[in-house]
PDB file of C-alpha atoms in Angstrom:
ATOM      1  CA  MET A 227     -19.121   3.093  24.510  1.00  0.00           C
ATOM      2  CA  ALA A 228     -19.610   6.762  23.582  1.00  0.00           C
ATOM      3  CA  ALA A 229     -20.467   7.532  19.981  1.00  0.00           C
ATOM      4  CA  ILE A 230     -18.447   9.915  17.830  1.00  0.00           C
ATOM      5  CA  THR A 231     -20.633  13.016  17.946  1.00  0.00           C
ATOM      6  CA  GLU A 232     -20.090  16.557  16.745  1.00  0.00           C
ATOM      7  CA  THR A 233     -20.173  17.705  20.369  1.00  0.00           C
ATOM      8  CA  LEU A 234     -17.285  15.378  21.256  1.00  0.00           C
ATOM      9  CA  LEU A 235     -15.234  16.588  18.295  1.00  0.00           C
ATOM     10  CA  ARG A 236     -15.861  20.228  19.163  1.00  0.00           C
ATOM     11  CA  ASP A 237     -14.787  19.507  22.750  1.00  0.00           C
ATOM     12  CA  ILE A 238     -11.588  17.942  21.398  1.00  0.00           C
ATOM     13  CA  LEU A 239     -10.924  21.020  19.262  1.00  0.00           C
ATOM     14  CA  ARG A 240     -11.444  23.318  22.244  1.00  0.00           C
ATOM     15  CA  ALA A 241      -9.047  21.195  24.299  1.00  0.00           C
ATOM     16  CA  VAL A 242      -6.311  21.572  21.654  1.00  0.00           C
ATOM     17  CA  ASP A 243      -6.748  25.369  21.545  1.00  0.00           C
ATOM     18  CA  GLY A 244      -9.102  25.535  18.581  1.00  0.00           C
ATOM     19  CA  PRO A 245      -8.923  24.617  14.887  1.00  0.00           C
ATOM     20  CA  GLY A 246      -6.277  27.275  14.296  1.00  0.00           C
ATOM     21  CA  ASN A 247      -3.829  25.071  16.184  1.00  0.00           C
ATOM     22  CA  VAL A 248      -4.563  22.024  13.970  1.00  0.00           C
ATOM     23  CA  VAL A 249      -2.350  21.622  10.909  1.00  0.00           C
ATOM     24  CA  MET A 250      -3.456  18.144   9.809  1.00  0.00           C
ATOM     25  CA  CYS A 251      -6.045  15.585  10.824  1.00  0.00           C
ATOM     26  CA  GLY A 252      -5.617  11.835  10.239  1.00  0.00           C
ATOM     27  CA  ASN A 253      -6.129   8.470  11.845  1.00  0.00           C
ATOM     28  CA  CYS A 254      -4.852   4.934  12.295  1.00  0.00           C
ATOM     29  CA  MET A 255      -6.877   1.909  13.398  1.00  0.00           C
ATOM     30  CA  THR A 256      -7.699   3.149  16.894  1.00  0.00           C
ATOM     31  CA  ARG A 257      -6.346   6.703  17.165  1.00  0.00           C
ATOM     32  CA  LEU A 258      -7.303  10.144  15.922  1.00  0.00           C
ATOM     33  CA  ARG A 259      -4.032  11.855  14.972  1.00  0.00           C
ATOM     34  CA  LEU A 260      -3.814  15.653  15.107  1.00  0.00           C
ATOM     35  CA  THR A 261      -0.708  17.495  13.956  1.00  0.00           C
ATOM     36  CA  LEU A 262      -0.602  20.740  15.949  1.00  0.00           C
ATOM     37  CA  VAL A 263       1.087  24.088  15.451  1.00  0.00           C
ATOM     38  CA  ASN A 264       1.937  24.202  19.145  1.00  0.00           C
ATOM     39  CA  ALA A 265       1.488  20.928  21.017  1.00  0.00           C
ATOM     40  CA  ALA A 266       2.077  22.694  24.349  1.00  0.00           C
ATOM     41  CA  LEU A 267      -1.312  24.407  24.025  1.00  0.00           C
ATOM     42  CA  ALA A 268      -3.175  21.069  24.095  1.00  0.00           C
ATOM     43  CA  ASP A 269      -4.849  20.266  27.421  1.00  0.00           C
ATOM     44  CA  SER A 270      -4.201  16.508  27.806  1.00  0.00           C
ATOM     45  CA  PRO A 271      -5.959  16.148  31.207  1.00  0.00           C
ATOM     46  CA  GLN A 272      -9.091  17.749  29.758  1.00  0.00           C
ATOM     47  CA  LEU A 273      -8.958  15.457  26.732  1.00  0.00           C
ATOM     48  CA  LYS A 274      -8.694  12.357  28.929  1.00  0.00           C
ATOM     49  CA  GLN A 275     -11.872  13.352  30.760  1.00  0.00           C
ATOM     50  CA  LEU A 276     -13.983  13.524  27.593  1.00  0.00           C
ATOM     51  CA  PRO A 277     -16.466  10.643  27.161  1.00  0.00           C
ATOM     52  CA  GLY A 278     -15.199   8.183  24.578  1.00  0.00           C
ATOM     53  CA  VAL A 279     -11.531   9.172  24.870  1.00  0.00           C
ATOM     54  CA  LEU A 280      -9.577   6.122  26.044  1.00  0.00           C
ATOM     55  CA  GLY A 281      -6.178   7.754  26.203  1.00  0.00           C
ATOM     56  CA  VAL A 282      -3.947  10.569  24.940  1.00  0.00           C
ATOM     57  CA  ILE A 283      -0.421  10.204  23.538  1.00  0.00           C
ATOM     58  CA  VAL A 284       1.784  13.207  22.722  1.00  0.00           C
ATOM     59  CA  SER A 285       4.606  12.653  20.226  1.00  0.00           C
ATOM     60  CA  ASP A 286       6.499  15.797  19.136  1.00  0.00           C
ATOM     61  CA  ALA A 287       3.899  18.010  17.398  1.00  0.00           C
ATOM     62  CA  GLN A 288       1.432  15.148  16.913  1.00  0.00           C
ATOM     63  CA  LEU A 289      -1.347  14.445  19.375  1.00  0.00           C
ATOM     64  CA  GLN A 290      -2.817  10.920  19.276  1.00  0.00           C
ATOM     65  CA  ILE A 291      -6.250  10.505  20.841  1.00  0.00           C
ATOM     66  CA  VAL A 292      -7.203   6.876  21.451  1.00  0.00           C
ATOM     67  CA  LEU A 293     -10.874   6.279  20.554  1.00  0.00           C
ATOM     68  CA  GLY A 294     -10.963   2.529  19.916  1.00  0.00           C
ATOM     69  CA  PRO A 295     -11.397   0.262  16.860  1.00  0.00           C
ATOM     70  CA  GLY A 296     -13.867   1.433  14.237  1.00  0.00           C
ATOM     71  CA  LYS A 297     -14.126   4.982  15.592  1.00  0.00           C
ATOM     72  CA  ALA A 298     -10.887   6.675  14.606  1.00  0.00           C
ATOM     73  CA  GLN A 299     -11.659   6.947  10.876  1.00  0.00           C
ATOM     74  CA  THR A 300     -15.173   8.234  11.530  1.00  0.00           C
ATOM     75  CA  ALA A 301     -13.772  10.811  13.934  1.00  0.00           C
ATOM     76  CA  ALA A 302     -11.128  11.927  11.430  1.00  0.00           C
ATOM     77  CA  GLU A 303     -13.664  12.330   8.626  1.00  0.00           C
ATOM     78  CA  LYS A 304     -16.097  14.317  10.785  1.00  0.00           C
ATOM     79  CA  MET A 305     -13.358  16.480  12.271  1.00  0.00           C
ATOM     80  CA  GLN A 306     -12.005  17.265   8.810  1.00  0.00           C
ATOM     81  CA  LEU A 307     -15.464  18.554   7.897  1.00  0.00           C
ATOM     82  CA  LEU A 308     -15.453  20.751  10.986  1.00  0.00           C
ATOM     83  CA  LEU A 309     -12.004  22.064  10.108  1.00  0.00           C
ATOM     84  CA  ASN A 310     -13.051  22.761   6.518  1.00  0.00           C
ATOM     85  CA  ASP A 311     -16.188  24.559   7.656  1.00  0.00           C
ATOM     86  CA  GLY A 312     -14.320  26.612  10.204  1.00  0.00           C
ATOM     87  CA  THR A 313     -15.189  25.632  13.772  1.00  0.00           C
ATOM     88  CA  PRO A 314     -15.831  28.692  16.025  1.00  0.00           C
ATOM     89  CA  ALA A 315     -13.071  29.441  18.519  1.00  0.00           C
ATOM     90  CA  GLN A 316     -12.172  32.024  21.095  1.00  0.00           C
ATOM     91  CA  ASP A 317      -8.958  33.397  19.670  1.00  0.00           C
ATOM     92  CA  LEU A 318      -8.397  35.580  16.614  1.00  0.00           C
ATOM     93  CA  GLN A 319      -6.212  32.974  14.934  1.00  0.00           C
ATOM     94  CA  ALA A 320      -9.037  30.419  14.947  1.00  0.00           C
ATOM     95  CA  ILE A 321     -11.531  33.011  13.680  1.00  0.00           C
ATOM     96  CA  ALA A 322      -9.216  33.930  10.802  1.00  0.00           C
ATOM     97  CA  GLN A 323      -8.805  30.242   9.986  1.00  0.00           C
ATOM     98  CA  ALA A 324     -12.578  29.765   9.963  1.00  0.00           C
ATOM     99  CA  GLN A 325     -13.101  32.703   7.615  1.00  0.00           C
ATOM    100  CA  LYS A 326     -10.419  31.392   5.289  1.00  0.00           C
ATOM    101  CA  GLN A 327     -12.029  27.957   5.129  1.00  0.00           C
ATOM    102  CA  GLN A 328     -15.494  29.414   4.527  1.00  0.00           C
ATOM    103  CA  LEU A 329     -14.212  31.585   1.676  1.00  0.00           C
ATOM    104  CA  LYS A 330     -12.450  28.597   0.146  1.00  0.00           C
ATOM    105  CA  ALA A 331     -15.631  26.511   0.386  1.00  0.00           C
ATOM    106  CA  LYS A 332     -17.659  29.171  -1.430  1.00  0.00           C
ATOM    107  CA  GLN A 333     -15.138  29.357  -4.233  1.00  0.00           C
ATOM    108  CA  SER A 334     -15.014  25.579  -4.720  1.00  0.00           C
ATOM    109  CA  SER A 335     -17.821  24.025  -6.712  1.00  0.00           C
ATOM    110  CA  ALA A 336     -18.702  20.342  -6.598  1.00  0.00           C
ATOM    111  CA  LEU A 337     -16.979  19.896  -9.981  1.00  0.00           C
ATOM    112  CA  HIS A 338     -13.806  21.550  -8.715  1.00  0.00           C
ATOM    113  CA  ARG A 339     -13.748  19.280  -5.686  1.00  0.00           C
ATOM    114  CA  PHE A 340     -14.288  16.258  -7.923  1.00  0.00           C
ATOM    115  CA  LEU A 341     -11.395  17.279 -10.175  1.00  0.00           C
ATOM    116  CA  ALA A 342      -9.260  17.983  -7.115  1.00  0.00           C
ATOM    117  CA  CYS A 343      -9.655  14.327  -6.186  1.00  0.00           C
ATOM    118  CA  PHE A 344      -7.964  13.364  -9.452  1.00  0.00           C
ATOM    119  CA  ALA A 345      -5.096  15.699  -8.634  1.00  0.00           C
ATOM    120  CA  THR A 346      -4.811  13.861  -5.303  1.00  0.00           C
ATOM    121  CA  ILE A 347      -4.638  10.566  -7.200  1.00  0.00           C
ATOM    122  CA  PHE A 348      -1.945  11.414  -9.732  1.00  0.00           C
ATOM    123  CA  THR A 349       0.170  14.134  -8.084  1.00  0.00           C
ATOM    124  CA  PRO A 350       1.911  11.718  -5.650  1.00  0.00           C
ATOM    125  CA  LEU A 351       2.893   9.558  -8.630  1.00  0.00           C
ATOM    126  CA  ILE A 352       4.726  12.355 -10.477  1.00  0.00           C
ATOM    127  CA  PRO A 353       8.132  11.884  -8.766  1.00  0.00           C
ATOM    128  CA  GLY A 354       8.049   8.192  -9.619  1.00  0.00           C
ATOM    129  CA  PHE A 355       7.110   8.941 -13.235  1.00  0.00           C
ATOM    130  CA  ILE A 356       9.996  11.390 -13.483  1.00  0.00           C
ATOM    131  CA  GLY A 357      12.524   9.014 -11.923  1.00  0.00           C
ATOM    132  CA  ALA A 358      11.502   5.931 -13.899  1.00  0.00           C
ATOM    133  CA  GLY A 359      11.099   7.992 -17.079  1.00  0.00           C
ATOM    134  CA  LEU A 360      14.588   9.459 -16.815  1.00  0.00           C
ATOM    135  CA  LEU A 361      16.111   6.029 -16.219  1.00  0.00           C
ATOM    136  CA  LEU A 362      14.252   4.628 -19.214  1.00  0.00           C
ATOM    137  CA  GLY A 363      15.434   7.573 -21.310  1.00  0.00           C
ATOM    138  CA  PHE A 364      19.059   7.069 -20.254  1.00  0.00           C
ATOM    139  CA  ALA A 365      18.769   3.358 -21.046  1.00  0.00           C
ATOM    140  CA  THR A 366      17.370   4.051 -24.508  1.00  0.00           C
ATOM    141  CA  LEU A 367      20.043   6.658 -25.193  1.00  0.00           C
ATOM    142  CA  THR A 368      22.783   4.225 -24.103  1.00  0.00           C
ATOM    143  CA  GLU A 369      21.353   1.534 -26.391  1.00  0.00           C
ATOM    144  CA  GLN A 370      21.444   3.895 -29.358  1.00  0.00           C
ATOM    145  CA  LEU A 371      24.912   5.292 -28.630  1.00  0.00           C
ATOM    146  CA  PHE A 372      26.507   1.856 -28.284  1.00  0.00           C
ATOM    147  CA  HIS A 373      24.178   0.070 -30.774  1.00  0.00           C
ATOM    148  CA  LEU A 374      23.192  -2.434 -28.098  1.00  0.00           C
ATOM    149  CA  ASN A 375      19.962  -3.315 -29.890  1.00  0.00           C
ATOM    150  CA  GLN A 376      21.911  -4.614 -32.871  1.00  0.00           C
ATOM    151  CA  PRO A 377      23.638  -8.002 -33.195  1.00  0.00           C
ATOM    152  CA  GLY A 378      27.252  -8.087 -32.114  1.00  0.00           C
ATOM    153  CA  GLU A 379      29.582  -8.372 -29.168  1.00  0.00           C
ATOM    154  CA  HIS A 380      28.668  -6.037 -26.328  1.00  0.00           C
ATOM    155  CA  ALA A 381      30.159  -5.561 -22.893  1.00  0.00           C
ATOM    156  CA  PRO A 382      28.146  -7.610 -20.360  1.00  0.00           C
ATOM    157  CA  TRP A 383      28.348  -4.834 -17.746  1.00  0.00           C
ATOM    158  CA  LEU A 384      26.832  -2.369 -20.240  1.00  0.00           C
ATOM    159  CA  LEU A 385      23.950  -4.705 -21.066  1.00  0.00           C
ATOM    160  CA  ALA A 386      23.375  -5.298 -17.359  1.00  0.00           C
ATOM    161  CA  THR A 387      23.353  -1.542 -16.682  1.00  0.00           C
ATOM    162  CA  VAL A 388      20.762  -0.896 -19.392  1.00  0.00           C
ATOM    163  CA  ALA A 389      18.577  -3.731 -18.121  1.00  0.00           C
ATOM    164  CA  TYR A 390      18.855  -2.368 -14.590  1.00  0.00           C
ATOM    165  CA  MET A 391      17.762   1.131 -15.658  1.00  0.00           C
ATOM    166  CA  LYS A 392      14.807  -0.296 -17.603  1.00  0.00           C
ATOM    167  CA  VAL A 393      13.451  -2.506 -14.834  1.00  0.00           C
ATOM    168  CA  PHE A 394      12.092   0.442 -12.842  1.00  0.00           C
ATOM    169  CA  GLY A 395       9.949   1.622 -15.742  1.00  0.00           C
ATOM    170  CA  LYS A 396       8.615  -1.887 -16.258  1.00  0.00           C
ATOM    171  CA  GLY A 397       7.814  -2.135 -12.555  1.00  0.00           C
ATOM    172  CA  LEU A 398       6.001   1.207 -12.605  1.00  0.00           C
ATOM    173  CA  PHE A 399       3.785   0.436 -15.571  1.00  0.00           C
ATOM    174  CA  THR A 400       3.171  -3.183 -14.576  1.00  0.00           C
ATOM    175  CA  PHE A 401       1.748  -2.182 -11.201  1.00  0.00           C
ATOM    176  CA  LEU A 402       0.530   1.332 -12.052  1.00  0.00           C
ATOM    177  CA  SER A 403      -3.074   0.189 -11.748  1.00  0.00           C
ATOM    178  CA  ILE A 404      -2.546  -0.814  -8.129  1.00  0.00           C
ATOM    179  CA  LEU A 405      -0.957   2.535  -7.280  1.00  0.00           C
ATOM    180  CA  ILE A 406      -3.852   4.374  -8.917  1.00  0.00           C
ATOM    181  CA  GLY A 407      -6.414   2.159  -7.192  1.00  0.00           C
ATOM    182  CA  TYR A 408      -4.872   2.861  -3.782  1.00  0.00           C
ATOM    183  CA  ASN A 409      -4.746   6.628  -4.303  1.00  0.00           C
ATOM    184  CA  ALA A 410      -8.165   6.815  -5.976  1.00  0.00           C
ATOM    185  CA  GLN A 411     -10.148   5.009  -3.296  1.00  0.00           C
ATOM    186  CA  LYS A 412      -8.383   7.050  -0.609  1.00  0.00           C
ATOM    187  CA  ALA A 413      -9.015  10.317  -2.473  1.00  0.00           C
ATOM    188  CA  PHE A 414     -12.740   9.622  -2.698  1.00  0.00           C
ATOM    189  CA  GLY A 415     -13.068   8.869   1.011  1.00  0.00           C
ATOM    190  CA  GLY A 416     -12.370   5.137   1.195  1.00  0.00           C
ATOM    191  CA  THR A 417      -9.529   2.989   2.492  1.00  0.00           C
ATOM    192  CA  GLY A 418      -6.519   2.925   0.185  1.00  0.00           C
ATOM    193  CA  VAL A 419      -5.693  -0.749   0.640  1.00  0.00           C
ATOM    194  CA  ASN A 420      -9.205  -1.727  -0.510  1.00  0.00           C
ATOM    195  CA  GLY A 421      -8.614   0.231  -3.718  1.00  0.00           C
ATOM    196  CA  ALA A 422      -5.291  -1.531  -4.239  1.00  0.00           C
ATOM    197  CA  ILE A 423      -6.899  -4.953  -3.799  1.00  0.00           C
ATOM    198  CA  ILE A 424      -9.704  -4.113  -6.245  1.00  0.00           C
ATOM    199  CA  ALA A 425      -7.132  -2.767  -8.737  1.00  0.00           C
ATOM    200  CA  SER A 426      -5.263  -6.075  -8.519  1.00  0.00           C
ATOM    201  CA  LEU A 427      -8.281  -7.739 -10.193  1.00  0.00           C
ATOM    202  CA  PHE A 428      -7.201  -5.920 -13.358  1.00  0.00           C
ATOM    203  CA  VAL A 429      -3.582  -7.108 -13.017  1.00  0.00           C
ATOM    204  CA  LEU A 430      -4.161 -10.781 -12.189  1.00  0.00           C
ATOM    205  CA  GLY A 431      -4.451 -13.303 -15.016  1.00  0.00           C
ATOM    206  CA  TYR A 432      -7.496 -15.466 -15.686  1.00  0.00           C
ATOM    207  CA  SER A 433      -5.928 -18.036 -18.007  1.00  0.00           C
ATOM    208  CA  PRO A 434      -4.398 -21.098 -16.313  1.00  0.00           C
ATOM    209  CA  GLU A 435      -2.306 -21.782 -19.436  1.00  0.00           C
ATOM    210  CA  ALA A 436      -0.560 -18.393 -19.293  1.00  0.00           C
ATOM    211  CA  THR A 437       3.202 -18.544 -18.886  1.00  0.00           C
ATOM    212  CA  VAL A 438       3.668 -14.993 -17.546  1.00  0.00           C
ATOM    213  CA  GLY A 439       2.056 -13.012 -14.743  1.00  0.00           C
ATOM    214  CA  TYR A 440       0.135 -14.289 -11.762  1.00  0.00           C
ATOM    215  CA  TYR A 441      -2.809 -16.635 -12.232  1.00  0.00           C
ATOM    216  CA  SER A 442      -5.794 -15.553 -10.128  1.00  0.00           C
ATOM    217  CA  GLY A 443      -7.039 -19.092  -9.516  1.00  0.00           C
ATOM    218  CA  MET A 444     -10.315 -18.547 -11.407  1.00  0.00           C
ATOM    219  CA  GLU A 445     -11.017 -18.635 -15.145  1.00  0.00           C
ATOM    220  CA  ASN A 446     -14.413 -16.925 -15.077  1.00  0.00           C
ATOM    221  CA  PHE A 447     -16.858 -15.189 -12.754  1.00  0.00           C
ATOM    222  CA  PHE A 448     -19.692 -17.683 -12.132  1.00  0.00           C
ATOM    223  CA  GLY A 449     -19.536 -18.746 -15.771  1.00  0.00           C
ATOM    224  CA  LEU A 450     -19.080 -15.228 -17.178  1.00  0.00           C
ATOM    225  CA  THR A 451     -15.999 -14.294 -19.192  1.00  0.00           C
ATOM    226  CA  ILE A 452     -13.546 -11.984 -17.424  1.00  0.00           C
ATOM    227  CA  ASP A 453     -11.870  -9.355 -19.603  1.00  0.00           C
ATOM    228  CA  PRO A 454      -9.737  -6.950 -17.517  1.00  0.00           C
ATOM    229  CA  ARG A 455      -8.623  -4.743 -20.413  1.00  0.00           C
ATOM    230  CA  GLY A 456      -9.028  -0.980 -20.170  1.00  0.00           C
ATOM    231  CA  ASN A 457      -7.136  -1.002 -16.902  1.00  0.00           C
ATOM    232  CA  ILE A 458      -6.810   2.666 -15.923  1.00  0.00           C
ATOM    233  CA  ILE A 459     -10.392   3.655 -16.737  1.00  0.00           C
ATOM    234  CA  GLY A 460     -11.710   0.514 -15.085  1.00  0.00           C
ATOM    235  CA  VAL A 461      -9.572   0.958 -11.974  1.00  0.00           C
ATOM    236  CA  LEU A 462     -10.738   4.559 -11.523  1.00  0.00           C
ATOM    237  CA  LEU A 463     -14.399   3.561 -11.868  1.00  0.00           C
ATOM    238  CA  ALA A 464     -13.960   0.637  -9.493  1.00  0.00           C
ATOM    239  CA  ALA A 465     -12.127   2.731  -6.895  1.00  0.00           C
ATOM    240  CA  ILE A 466     -14.737   5.503  -6.978  1.00  0.00           C
ATOM    241  CA  PHE A 467     -17.532   2.970  -6.600  1.00  0.00           C
ATOM    242  CA  GLY A 468     -15.583   1.168  -3.873  1.00  0.00           C
ATOM    243  CA  ALA A 469     -15.117   4.373  -1.879  1.00  0.00           C
ATOM    244  CA  TRP A 470     -18.828   5.156  -2.167  1.00  0.00           C
ATOM    245  CA  THR A 471     -19.757   1.626  -1.105  1.00  0.00           C
ATOM    246  CA  GLU A 472     -17.400   1.769   1.864  1.00  0.00           C
ATOM    247  CA  LYS A 473     -18.875   5.057   3.086  1.00  0.00           C
ATOM    248  CA  GLN A 474     -22.432   3.746   2.796  1.00  0.00           C
ATOM    249  CA  LEU A 475     -21.539   0.575   4.695  1.00  0.00           C
ATOM    250  CA  ARG A 476     -19.834   2.551   7.453  1.00  0.00           C
ATOM    251  CA  LYS A 477     -23.116   4.379   8.082  1.00  0.00           C
ATOM    252  CA  ILE A 478     -24.966   1.179   8.980  1.00  0.00           C
ATOM    253  CA  ILE A 479     -22.264  -1.113  10.421  1.00  0.00           C
ATOM    254  CA  PRO A 480     -21.766  -0.770  14.197  1.00  0.00           C
ATOM    255  CA  ASP A 481     -18.455   0.744  15.282  1.00  0.00           C
ATOM    256  CA  ASN A 482     -17.314  -2.426  17.046  1.00  0.00           C
ATOM    257  CA  LEU A 483     -17.766  -4.434  13.820  1.00  0.00           C
ATOM    258  CA  ASP A 484     -16.394  -1.801  11.433  1.00  0.00           C
ATOM    259  CA  MET A 485     -12.859  -3.207  11.277  1.00  0.00           C
ATOM    260  CA  ILE A 486     -14.130  -6.724  10.510  1.00  0.00           C
ATOM    261  CA  LEU A 487     -17.094  -6.177   8.196  1.00  0.00           C
ATOM    262  CA  THR A 488     -16.617  -2.908   6.300  1.00  0.00           C
ATOM    263  CA  SER A 489     -13.647  -3.934   4.164  1.00  0.00           C
ATOM    264  CA  LEU A 490     -14.969  -7.485   3.755  1.00  0.00           C
ATOM    265  CA  LEU A 491     -18.327  -6.318   2.354  1.00  0.00           C
ATOM    266  CA  THR A 492     -16.718  -3.507   0.348  1.00  0.00           C
ATOM    267  CA  LEU A 493     -14.454  -5.987  -1.452  1.00  0.00           C
ATOM    268  CA  LEU A 494     -17.236  -8.498  -2.115  1.00  0.00           C
ATOM    269  CA  ILE A 495     -19.658  -5.893  -3.487  1.00  0.00           C
ATOM    270  CA  THR A 496     -17.122  -3.858  -5.455  1.00  0.00           C
ATOM    271  CA  GLY A 497     -15.485  -6.983  -6.873  1.00  0.00           C
ATOM    272  CA  ALA A 498     -18.796  -8.312  -8.194  1.00  0.00           C
ATOM    273  CA  VAL A 499     -19.703  -4.955  -9.761  1.00  0.00           C
ATOM    274  CA  THR A 500     -16.216  -4.754 -11.248  1.00  0.00           C
ATOM    275  CA  PHE A 501     -16.494  -8.135 -12.992  1.00  0.00           C
ATOM    276  CA  LEU A 502     -20.112  -7.595 -14.099  1.00  0.00           C
ATOM    277  CA  LEU A 503     -20.111  -3.956 -15.180  1.00  0.00           C
ATOM    278  CA  ILE A 504     -16.891  -2.016 -14.758  1.00  0.00           C
ATOM    279  CA  MET A 505     -14.584  -4.311 -16.719  1.00  0.00           C
ATOM    280  CA  PRO A 506     -16.948  -4.300 -19.742  1.00  0.00           C
ATOM    281  CA  VAL A 507     -17.169  -0.497 -19.505  1.00  0.00           C
ATOM    282  CA  GLY A 508     -13.396  -0.067 -19.296  1.00  0.00           C
ATOM    283  CA  GLY A 509     -12.749  -2.634 -21.991  1.00  0.00           C
ATOM    284  CA  SER A 510     -15.390  -1.212 -24.342  1.00  0.00           C
ATOM    285  CA  CYS A 511     -13.185   1.810 -25.012  1.00  0.00           C
ATOM    286  CA  LEU A 512     -10.709  -0.599 -26.638  1.00  0.00           C
ATOM    287  CA  LYS A 513     -13.242  -2.905 -28.325  1.00  0.00           C
ATOM    288  CA  GLU A 514     -15.699  -0.768 -30.283  1.00  0.00           C
ATOM    289  CA  CYS A 515     -16.031  -3.454 -32.973  1.00  0.00           C
ATOM    290  CA  ARG A 516     -17.657  -5.866 -30.540  1.00  0.00           C
ATOM    291  CA  GLY A 517     -20.960  -3.981 -30.661  1.00  0.00           C
ATOM    292  CA  CYS A 518     -23.163  -1.998 -28.363  1.00  0.00           C
ATOM    293  CA  LEU A 519     -21.952  -1.655 -24.761  1.00  0.00           C
ATOM    294  CA  PHE A 520     -25.495  -1.744 -23.443  1.00  0.00           C
ATOM    295  CA  THR A 521     -26.100  -5.067 -25.177  1.00  0.00           C
ATOM    296  CA  SER A 522     -22.866  -6.477 -23.795  1.00  0.00           C
ATOM    297  CA  ILE A 523     -23.780  -5.526 -20.234  1.00  0.00           C
ATOM    298  CA  THR A 524     -27.370  -6.715 -20.590  1.00  0.00           C
ATOM    299  CA  ILE A 525     -26.308 -10.141 -21.869  1.00  0.00           C
ATOM    300  CA  ARG A 526     -23.697 -10.416 -19.118  1.00  0.00           C
ATOM    301  CA  LEU A 527     -26.337  -9.726 -16.465  1.00  0.00           C
ATOM    302  CA  ALA A 528     -28.926 -11.980 -18.061  1.00  0.00           C
ATOM    303  CA  VAL A 529     -26.773 -15.101 -18.506  1.00  0.00           C
ATOM    304  CA  PRO A 530     -27.103 -16.404 -14.901  1.00  0.00           C
ATOM    305  CA  PHE A 531     -30.920 -16.198 -15.105  1.00  0.00           C
ATOM    306  CA  TRP A 532     -31.447 -17.415 -18.672  1.00  0.00           C
ATOM    307  CA  PRO A 533     -32.282 -21.160 -18.749  1.00  0.00           C
ATOM    308  CA  GLY A 534     -30.088 -23.155 -21.061  1.00  0.00           C
ATOM    309  CA  CYS A 535     -27.496 -20.427 -21.657  1.00  0.00           C
ATOM    310  CA  PHE A 536     -23.993 -21.831 -22.151  1.00  0.00           C
TER     311      PHE A 536
END
């Protein structure tokens, strides 16, 4: 099977009439998805003849190039780099696009790109915050106008309406960590669902006697106490580390095993680091009275290797 090389990606760009004809680049499990300005300019027969291309599917303005399991994401990441750098092309439109991308790259420092990732994390959540926030505000206003939070006889339909408007806000803030984990890992170059799963470690409960929430099925991590407080900070750290881990693993795992092993190893490694280091770091912001963070982490790491401990 042909590898995903820069030459192959440049050939694909030439076959779709250059980078100036590409609006968006993405992928699914097996396909590289290109949203084109003008799909009629794409040369499907030429694409099908390229080594490594298993098929071509045209759907409206989107061109789907079948590359096989484990290759589509790599192809999308590498092609996005080519598009950002400005791939040379024959027409003036592509040249103008290349110059625009190069100018943008010069103006963007590493810090700006890092901060842009956080905008990518939180910007998609703004409509939900607005919607749930407005409903919560209307519910609170209704409670105050009709004195629903005071003892007395109240219309059942009014109480039900207030409860209904409040439930969306409770849903948002209960599972906000998972939404942030999904967006964060995706923003930093990983797979969103892995970030959501890692974020769920902060939402699950670790006390079998608890009467609310979902019990994780484990009370400790190999004998170490689990304290998932400091959710948002911890989730962001875990997602960033998870994305980095996933990218490093993808460099060494063969393409035909990528779908099976990459997420599996990413979850195992990131989960362990989350329980050992990231949860204490996130929780330390809320527990200054418990002493030095370095001491806390050192003890946590030393316990499994210290004879006679606990």
